[in-house]
PDB file of C-alpha atoms in Angstrom:
ATOM      1  CA  ASP A   4     103.230 100.605 101.925  1.00  0.00           C
ATOM      2  CA  SER A   5     103.808 104.358 102.249  1.00  0.00           C
ATOM      3  CA  GLY A   6     101.335 105.358  99.551  1.00  0.00           C
ATOM      4  CA  VAL A   7     104.085 106.924  97.430  1.00  0.00           C
ATOM      5  CA  THR A   8     104.557 105.228  94.073  1.00  0.00           C
ATOM      6  CA  GLN A   9     107.568 105.354  91.808  1.00  0.00           C
ATOM      7  CA  THR A  10     108.084 104.074  88.297  1.00  0.00           C
ATOM      8  CA  PRO A  11     109.940 102.335  86.889  1.00  0.00           C
ATOM      9  CA  LYS A  12     111.308 100.039  89.563  1.00  0.00           C
ATOM     10  CA  HIS A  13     114.470  99.298  87.612  1.00  0.00           C
ATOM     11  CA  LEU A  14     116.112 101.132  84.754  1.00  0.00           C
ATOM     12  CA  ILE A  15     119.175 100.058  82.807  1.00  0.00           C
ATOM     13  CA  THR A  16     120.623 102.445  80.277  1.00  0.00           C
ATOM     14  CA  ALA A  17     123.874 103.511  78.664  1.00  0.00           C
ATOM     15  CA  THR A  18     126.195 106.430  79.281  1.00  0.00           C
ATOM     16  CA  GLY A  19     125.146 109.622  77.553  1.00  0.00           C
ATOM     17  CA  GLN A  20     121.471 108.721  77.589  1.00  0.00           C
ATOM     18  CA  ARG A  21     118.553 110.530  79.207  1.00  0.00           C
ATOM     19  CA  VAL A  22     115.937 108.987  81.505  1.00  0.00           C
ATOM     20  CA  THR A  23     112.834 110.155  83.342  1.00  0.00           C
ATOM     21  CA  LEU A  24     111.810 108.874  86.761  1.00  0.00           C
ATOM     22  CA  ARG A  25     108.252 109.343  87.899  1.00  0.00           C
ATOM     23  CA  CYS A  26     106.767 109.784  91.351  1.00  0.00           C
ATOM     24  CA  SER A  27     103.189 109.982  92.569  1.00  0.00           C
ATOM     25  CA  PRO A  28     102.906 111.336  96.113  1.00  0.00           C
ATOM     26  CA  ARG A  29     100.471 110.153  98.754  1.00  0.00           C
ATOM     27  CA  SER A  30      96.959 111.407  98.275  1.00  0.00           C
ATOM     28  CA  GLY A  31      96.746 114.910  99.727  1.00  0.00           C
ATOM     29  CA  ASP A  32     100.488 115.493  99.994  1.00  0.00           C
ATOM     30  CA  LEU A  33     101.586 118.735  98.371  1.00  0.00           C
ATOM     31  CA  SER A  34     105.333 118.432  98.816  1.00  0.00           C
ATOM     32  CA  VAL A  35     107.630 116.098  96.894  1.00  0.00           C
ATOM     33  CA  TYR A  36     111.314 115.446  97.552  1.00  0.00           C
ATOM     34  CA  TRP A  37     113.910 113.592  95.502  1.00  0.00           C
ATOM     35  CA  TYR A  38     116.874 111.783  97.059  1.00  0.00           C
ATOM     36  CA  GLN A  39     119.783 109.833  95.603  1.00  0.00           C
ATOM     37  CA  GLN A  40     121.135 106.851  97.523  1.00  0.00           C
ATOM     38  CA  SER A  41     124.517 105.465  96.565  1.00  0.00           C
ATOM     39  CA  LEU A  42     126.890 103.205  98.463  1.00  0.00           C
ATOM     40  CA  ASP A  43     129.578 105.851  98.891  1.00  0.00           C
ATOM     41  CA  GLN A  44     127.386 108.945  99.376  1.00  0.00           C
ATOM     42  CA  GLY A  45     124.475 107.619 101.404  1.00  0.00           C
ATOM     43  CA  LEU A  46     121.115 109.392 101.092  1.00  0.00           C
ATOM     44  CA  GLN A  47     121.559 112.787  99.467  1.00  0.00           C
ATOM     45  CA  PHE A  48     118.795 115.353  99.059  1.00  0.00           C
ATOM     46  CA  LEU A  49     118.398 116.534  95.486  1.00  0.00           C
ATOM     47  CA  ILE A  50     115.392 118.830  95.240  1.00  0.00           C
ATOM     48  CA  GLN A  51     112.007 119.648  96.766  1.00  0.00           C
ATOM     49  CA  TYR A  52     108.791 120.874  95.200  1.00  0.00           C
ATOM     50  CA  TYR A  53     105.772 122.229  97.006  1.00  0.00           C
ATOM     51  CA  ASN A  54     102.472 122.535  95.145  1.00  0.00           C
ATOM     52  CA  GLY A  55     104.237 122.912  91.820  1.00  0.00           C
ATOM     53  CA  GLU A  56     106.923 125.340  92.905  1.00  0.00           C
ATOM     54  CA  GLU A  57     110.569 124.545  93.582  1.00  0.00           C
ATOM     55  CA  ARG A  58     111.128 124.975  97.330  1.00  0.00           C
ATOM     56  CA  ALA A  59     114.668 123.803  98.025  1.00  0.00           C
ATOM     57  CA  LYS A  60     117.647 122.576  96.107  1.00  0.00           C
ATOM     58  CA  GLY A  61     120.370 120.289  97.369  1.00  0.00           C
ATOM     59  CA  ASN A  62     123.237 118.482  95.689  1.00  0.00           C
ATOM     60  CA  ILE A  63     121.532 118.249  92.316  1.00  0.00           C
ATOM     61  CA  LEU A  64     123.751 118.234  89.241  1.00  0.00           C
ATOM     62  CA  GLU A  65     123.060 120.606  86.364  1.00  0.00           C
ATOM     63  CA  ARG A  66     122.430 117.544  84.178  1.00  0.00           C
ATOM     64  CA  PHE A  67     119.459 116.700  86.413  1.00  0.00           C
ATOM     65  CA  SER A  68     116.170 118.558  86.508  1.00  0.00           C
ATOM     66  CA  ALA A  69     112.777 117.995  88.053  1.00  0.00           C
ATOM     67  CA  GLN A  70     109.273 119.353  87.977  1.00  0.00           C
ATOM     68  CA  GLN A  71     105.971 118.892  89.749  1.00  0.00           C
ATOM     69  CA  PHE A  72     102.832 118.880  87.654  1.00  0.00           C
ATOM     70  CA  PRO A  73      99.357 120.286  88.464  1.00  0.00           C
ATOM     71  CA  ASP A  74      98.180 116.813  89.522  1.00  0.00           C
ATOM     72  CA  LEU A  75     101.126 116.878  91.993  1.00  0.00           C
ATOM     73  CA  HIS A  76     103.060 114.005  90.465  1.00  0.00           C
ATOM     74  CA  SER A  77     106.725 114.728  89.898  1.00  0.00           C
ATOM     75  CA  GLU A  78     109.351 113.724  87.378  1.00  0.00           C
ATOM     76  CA  LEU A  79     113.106 113.676  87.748  1.00  0.00           C
ATOM     77  CA  ASN A  80     114.996 113.970  84.484  1.00  0.00           C
ATOM     78  CA  LEU A  81     118.577 112.752  84.306  1.00  0.00           C
ATOM     79  CA  SER A  82     120.552 113.514  81.155  1.00  0.00           C
ATOM     80  CA  SER A  83     124.035 112.869  79.760  1.00  0.00           C
ATOM     81  CA  LEU A  84     124.194 109.941  82.130  1.00  0.00           C
ATOM     82  CA  GLU A  85     127.515 108.834  83.572  1.00  0.00           C
ATOM     83  CA  LEU A  86     128.516 105.610  85.273  1.00  0.00           C
ATOM     84  CA  GLY A  87     128.557 107.446  88.593  1.00  0.00           C
ATOM     85  CA  ASP A  88     124.855 108.250  88.290  1.00  0.00           C
ATOM     86  CA  SER A  89     124.048 104.605  88.995  1.00  0.00           C
ATOM     87  CA  ALA A  90     122.134 104.684  92.265  1.00  0.00           C
ATOM     88  CA  LEU A  91     118.773 104.288  93.930  1.00  0.00           C
ATOM     89  CA  TYR A  92     116.556 107.322  93.464  1.00  0.00           C
ATOM     90  CA  PHE A  93     113.866 107.859  96.056  1.00  0.00           C
ATOM     91  CA  CYS A  94     110.904 110.144  96.018  1.00  0.00           C
ATOM     92  CA  ALA A  95     109.278 111.211  99.273  1.00  0.00           C
ATOM     93  CA  SER A  96     106.202 113.272 100.007  1.00  0.00           C
ATOM     94  CA  SER A  97     104.733 115.192 102.907  1.00  0.00           C
ATOM     95  CA  VAL A  98     101.452 116.954 103.554  1.00  0.00           C
ATOM     96  CA  VAL A  99     102.997 120.385 103.762  1.00  0.00           C
ATOM     97  CA  SER A 100     106.581 121.484 103.359  1.00  0.00           C
ATOM     98  CA  VAL A 101     107.618 120.454 106.855  1.00  0.00           C
ATOM     99  CA  GLY A 102     107.685 117.359 109.032  1.00  0.00           C
ATOM    100  CA  GLU A 103     107.427 113.674 108.301  1.00  0.00           C
ATOM    101  CA  GLN A 104     108.361 112.506 104.834  1.00  0.00           C
ATOM    102  CA  PHE A 105     107.003 109.285 103.370  1.00  0.00           C
ATOM    103  CA  PHE A 106     109.342 107.494 101.004  1.00  0.00           C
ATOM    104  CA  GLY A 107     108.489 105.536  97.893  1.00  0.00           C
ATOM    105  CA  PRO A 108     110.068 102.167  97.010  1.00  0.00           C
ATOM    106  CA  GLY A 109     112.706 103.806  94.801  1.00  0.00           C
ATOM    107  CA  THR A 110     113.957 103.432  91.244  1.00  0.00           C
ATOM    108  CA  ARG A 111     117.219 101.581  90.771  1.00  0.00           C
ATOM    109  CA  LEU A 112     119.155 103.173  87.916  1.00  0.00           C
ATOM    110  CA  THR A 113     122.043 101.300  86.366  1.00  0.00           C
ATOM    111  CA  VAL A 114     124.180 103.138  83.823  1.00  0.00           C
ATOM    112  CA  LEU A 115     126.368 100.838  81.714  1.00  0.00           C
TER     113      LEU A 115
ATOM    114  CA  GLN B  17     130.760 117.990 104.560  1.00  0.00           C
ATOM    115  CA  GLN B  18     128.627 115.515 106.460  1.00  0.00           C
ATOM    116  CA  GLN B  19     126.073 117.524 108.423  1.00  0.00           C
ATOM    117  CA  VAL B  20     125.028 114.549 110.522  1.00  0.00           C
ATOM    118  CA  LYS B  21     127.561 111.969 111.706  1.00  0.00           C
ATOM    119  CA  GLN B  22     126.295 108.503 112.574  1.00  0.00           C
ATOM    120  CA  SER B  23     127.947 105.589 114.346  1.00  0.00           C
ATOM    121  CA  PRO B  24     128.546 102.715 114.350  1.00  0.00           C
ATOM    122  CA  GLN B  25     128.513 101.748 110.681  1.00  0.00           C
ATOM    123  CA  SER B  26     127.414  98.233 111.606  1.00  0.00           C
ATOM    124  CA  LEU B  27     126.101  96.577 114.740  1.00  0.00           C
ATOM    125  CA  ILE B  28     125.505  92.980 115.745  1.00  0.00           C
ATOM    126  CA  VAL B  29     123.275  92.331 118.731  1.00  0.00           C
ATOM    127  CA  GLN B  30     121.887  89.198 120.336  1.00  0.00           C
ATOM    128  CA  LYS B  31     118.147  88.709 120.394  1.00  0.00           C
ATOM    129  CA  GLY B  32     116.730  90.403 123.476  1.00  0.00           C
ATOM    130  CA  GLY B  33     119.631  92.812 123.749  1.00  0.00           C
ATOM    131  CA  ILE B  34     119.703  96.591 123.441  1.00  0.00           C
ATOM    132  CA  SER B  35     120.810  98.194 120.171  1.00  0.00           C
ATOM    133  CA  ILE B  36     122.198 101.716 120.426  1.00  0.00           C
ATOM    134  CA  ILE B  37     122.943 103.961 117.447  1.00  0.00           C
ATOM    135  CA  ASN B  38     124.385 107.426 117.875  1.00  0.00           C
ATOM    136  CA  CYS B  39     124.245 110.600 115.818  1.00  0.00           C
ATOM    137  CA  ALA B  40     125.854 113.996 116.172  1.00  0.00           C
ATOM    138  CA  TYR B  41     125.212 117.284 114.395  1.00  0.00           C
ATOM    139  CA  GLU B  42     126.797 120.709 114.245  1.00  0.00           C
ATOM    140  CA  ASN B  43     124.082 123.031 112.984  1.00  0.00           C
ATOM    141  CA  THR B  44     122.134 124.343 115.981  1.00  0.00           C
ATOM    142  CA  ALA B  45     119.367 125.494 113.632  1.00  0.00           C
ATOM    143  CA  PHE B  46     118.230 121.892 113.183  1.00  0.00           C
ATOM    144  CA  ASP B  47     114.911 121.403 114.934  1.00  0.00           C
ATOM    145  CA  TYR B  48     113.552 118.063 113.745  1.00  0.00           C
ATOM    146  CA  PHE B  49     115.355 114.754 114.191  1.00  0.00           C
ATOM    147  CA  PRO B  50     113.762 111.647 112.661  1.00  0.00           C
ATOM    148  CA  TRP B  51     115.017 108.074 112.547  1.00  0.00           C
ATOM    149  CA  TYR B  52     114.280 105.974 109.489  1.00  0.00           C
ATOM    150  CA  GLN B  53     114.402 102.194 109.071  1.00  0.00           C
ATOM    151  CA  GLN B  54     115.203 100.663 105.705  1.00  0.00           C
ATOM    152  CA  PHE B  55     114.915  97.021 104.681  1.00  0.00           C
ATOM    153  CA  PRO B  56     116.733  95.737 101.582  1.00  0.00           C
ATOM    154  CA  GLY B  57     114.922  96.707  98.401  1.00  0.00           C
ATOM    155  CA  LYS B  58     112.570  99.079 100.210  1.00  0.00           C
ATOM    156  CA  GLY B  59     112.381 102.795 100.803  1.00  0.00           C
ATOM    157  CA  PRO B  60     113.176 104.274 104.229  1.00  0.00           C
ATOM    158  CA  ALA B  61     110.245 104.303 106.640  1.00  0.00           C
ATOM    159  CA  LEU B  62     109.854 106.682 109.562  1.00  0.00           C
ATOM    160  CA  LEU B  63     110.432 104.967 112.880  1.00  0.00           C
ATOM    161  CA  ILE B  64     110.327 107.768 115.419  1.00  0.00           C
ATOM    162  CA  ALA B  65     111.137 111.489 115.511  1.00  0.00           C
ATOM    163  CA  ILE B  66     111.913 114.115 118.138  1.00  0.00           C
ATOM    164  CA  ARG B  67     111.966 117.893 118.465  1.00  0.00           C
ATOM    165  CA  PRO B  68     114.729 119.554 120.529  1.00  0.00           C
ATOM    166  CA  ASP B  69     112.325 120.745 123.233  1.00  0.00           C
ATOM    167  CA  VAL B  70     112.220 117.238 124.760  1.00  0.00           C
ATOM    168  CA  SER B  71     115.089 115.026 125.925  1.00  0.00           C
ATOM    169  CA  GLU B  72     113.491 111.655 125.314  1.00  0.00           C
ATOM    170  CA  LYS B  73     110.709 110.105 123.288  1.00  0.00           C
ATOM    171  CA  LYS B  74     109.571 106.514 123.507  1.00  0.00           C
ATOM    172  CA  GLU B  75     107.402 104.525 121.137  1.00  0.00           C
ATOM    173  CA  GLY B  76     107.136 100.855 122.020  1.00  0.00           C
ATOM    174  CA  ARG B  77     110.598  99.309 122.015  1.00  0.00           C
ATOM    175  CA  PHE B  78     112.145 102.362 120.324  1.00  0.00           C
ATOM    176  CA  THR B  79     113.464 105.356 122.274  1.00  0.00           C
ATOM    177  CA  ILE B  80     115.206 108.518 121.094  1.00  0.00           C
ATOM    178  CA  SER B  81     117.471 110.237 123.603  1.00  0.00           C
ATOM    179  CA  PHE B  82     118.321 113.837 122.759  1.00  0.00           C
ATOM    180  CA  ASN B  83     121.129 115.924 124.264  1.00  0.00           C
ATOM    181  CA  LYS B  84     120.800 119.480 122.977  1.00  0.00           C
ATOM    182  CA  SER B  85     123.927 120.831 124.691  1.00  0.00           C
ATOM    183  CA  ALA B  86     126.087 118.036 123.273  1.00  0.00           C
ATOM    184  CA  LYS B  87     124.322 118.187 119.888  1.00  0.00           C
ATOM    185  CA  GLN B  88     123.831 114.447 119.971  1.00  0.00           C
ATOM    186  CA  PHE B  89     120.900 112.091 119.720  1.00  0.00           C
ATOM    187  CA  SER B  90     120.623 108.356 119.817  1.00  0.00           C
ATOM    188  CA  LEU B  91     118.239 105.532 119.036  1.00  0.00           C
ATOM    189  CA  HIS B  92     117.780 102.729 121.544  1.00  0.00           C
ATOM    190  CA  ILE B  93     116.055  99.529 120.478  1.00  0.00           C
ATOM    191  CA  MET B  94     115.068  97.521 123.522  1.00  0.00           C
ATOM    192  CA  ASP B  95     114.547  93.740 123.389  1.00  0.00           C
ATOM    193  CA  SER B  96     116.010  93.654 119.871  1.00  0.00           C
ATOM    194  CA  GLN B  97     114.436  91.062 117.565  1.00  0.00           C
ATOM    195  CA  PRO B  98     115.684  89.417 114.342  1.00  0.00           C
ATOM    196  CA  GLY B  99     112.939  91.332 112.519  1.00  0.00           C
ATOM    197  CA  ASP B 100     114.688  94.569 113.540  1.00  0.00           C
ATOM    198  CA  SER B 101     117.621  93.647 111.296  1.00  0.00           C
ATOM    199  CA  ALA B 102     117.748  96.553 108.853  1.00  0.00           C
ATOM    200  CA  THR B 103     119.653  99.738 108.099  1.00  0.00           C
ATOM    201  CA  TYR B 104     118.854 102.688 110.331  1.00  0.00           C
ATOM    202  CA  PHE B 105     119.355 106.297 109.327  1.00  0.00           C
ATOM    203  CA  CYS B 106     119.229 109.343 111.535  1.00  0.00           C
ATOM    204  CA  ALA B 107     118.421 112.680 109.957  1.00  0.00           C
ATOM    205  CA  ALA B 108     118.056 116.332 110.821  1.00  0.00           C
ATOM    206  CA  SER B 109     116.197 119.213 109.267  1.00  0.00           C
ATOM    207  CA  MET B 110     115.197 122.817 109.815  1.00  0.00           C
ATOM    208  CA  LEU B 111     111.420 122.855 109.671  1.00  0.00           C
ATOM    209  CA  GLY B 112     111.238 126.533 108.872  1.00  0.00           C
ATOM    210  CA  THR B 113     113.364 126.396 105.751  1.00  0.00           C
ATOM    211  CA  GLY B 114     112.071 123.752 103.388  1.00  0.00           C
ATOM    212  CA  ASN B 115     112.378 120.544 105.371  1.00  0.00           C
ATOM    213  CA  GLN B 116     115.461 119.271 103.531  1.00  0.00           C
ATOM    214  CA  PHE B 117     116.637 116.170 105.397  1.00  0.00           C
ATOM    215  CA  TYR B 118     120.337 115.720 106.104  1.00  0.00           C
ATOM    216  CA  PHE B 119     120.864 111.998 106.620  1.00  0.00           C
ATOM    217  CA  GLY B 120     123.537 110.163 108.539  1.00  0.00           C
ATOM    218  CA  THR B 121     125.479 107.485 106.695  1.00  0.00           C
ATOM    219  CA  GLY B 122     123.406 104.637 108.107  1.00  0.00           C
ATOM    220  CA  THR B 123     123.918 101.750 110.535  1.00  0.00           C
ATOM    221  CA  SER B 124     123.425  98.169 109.436  1.00  0.00           C
ATOM    222  CA  LEU B 125     121.888  96.300 112.368  1.00  0.00           C
ATOM    223  CA  THR B 126     121.930  92.517 112.571  1.00  0.00           C
ATOM    224  CA  VAL B 127     120.072  90.834 115.408  1.00  0.00           C
ATOM    225  CA  ILE B 128     121.229  87.263 115.957  1.00  0.00           C
ATOM    226  CA  PRO B 129     118.582  84.767 117.147  1.00  0.00           C
TER     227      PRO B 129
END
């Protein structure tokens, strides 16, 4: 158990809908990262927050957005969902903005 | 463009054998190279990591070999066990610029009893 929690574990929704994925980092970790894992794309970095501020952006679609709240938990919002958005979404955290990242168990999103 | 190339895609090894997974990168600015292990239904977990100032790092049965001039690094699993059967990902990052991890495409390892 990494200490990173993610909810929900599974999410099934329809195309065009909007969902919110939640992540609570390990106690004391200031940095949160979001990754998408799909069969054809592997693990792709989406976005990083450090102590509430956006630190780095990767291959994140404009339909996706994220934020980190004062209590350091983070939410990833996915809107206008498409079939191709079906994937595992992982959150990871680290103490500072460098070094080892600890991954949560992931949220499996299925878009029908 | 895949920043980190990983091979093989899948690997079958007998119990007690050595498993070797290779990764290559192009960006010489990368300065942190972790290996992650992922079991089905779980998130990736850090196995071992190396910085480019050393050529080898060993932790138990797991060893990273790093060749800076060739821009390659590899994971060696000695005395492979059925419990090692998992997917292994190499990654690279630039610690000074946000710690974004670039992952390889993964290697599915099966250790046969």
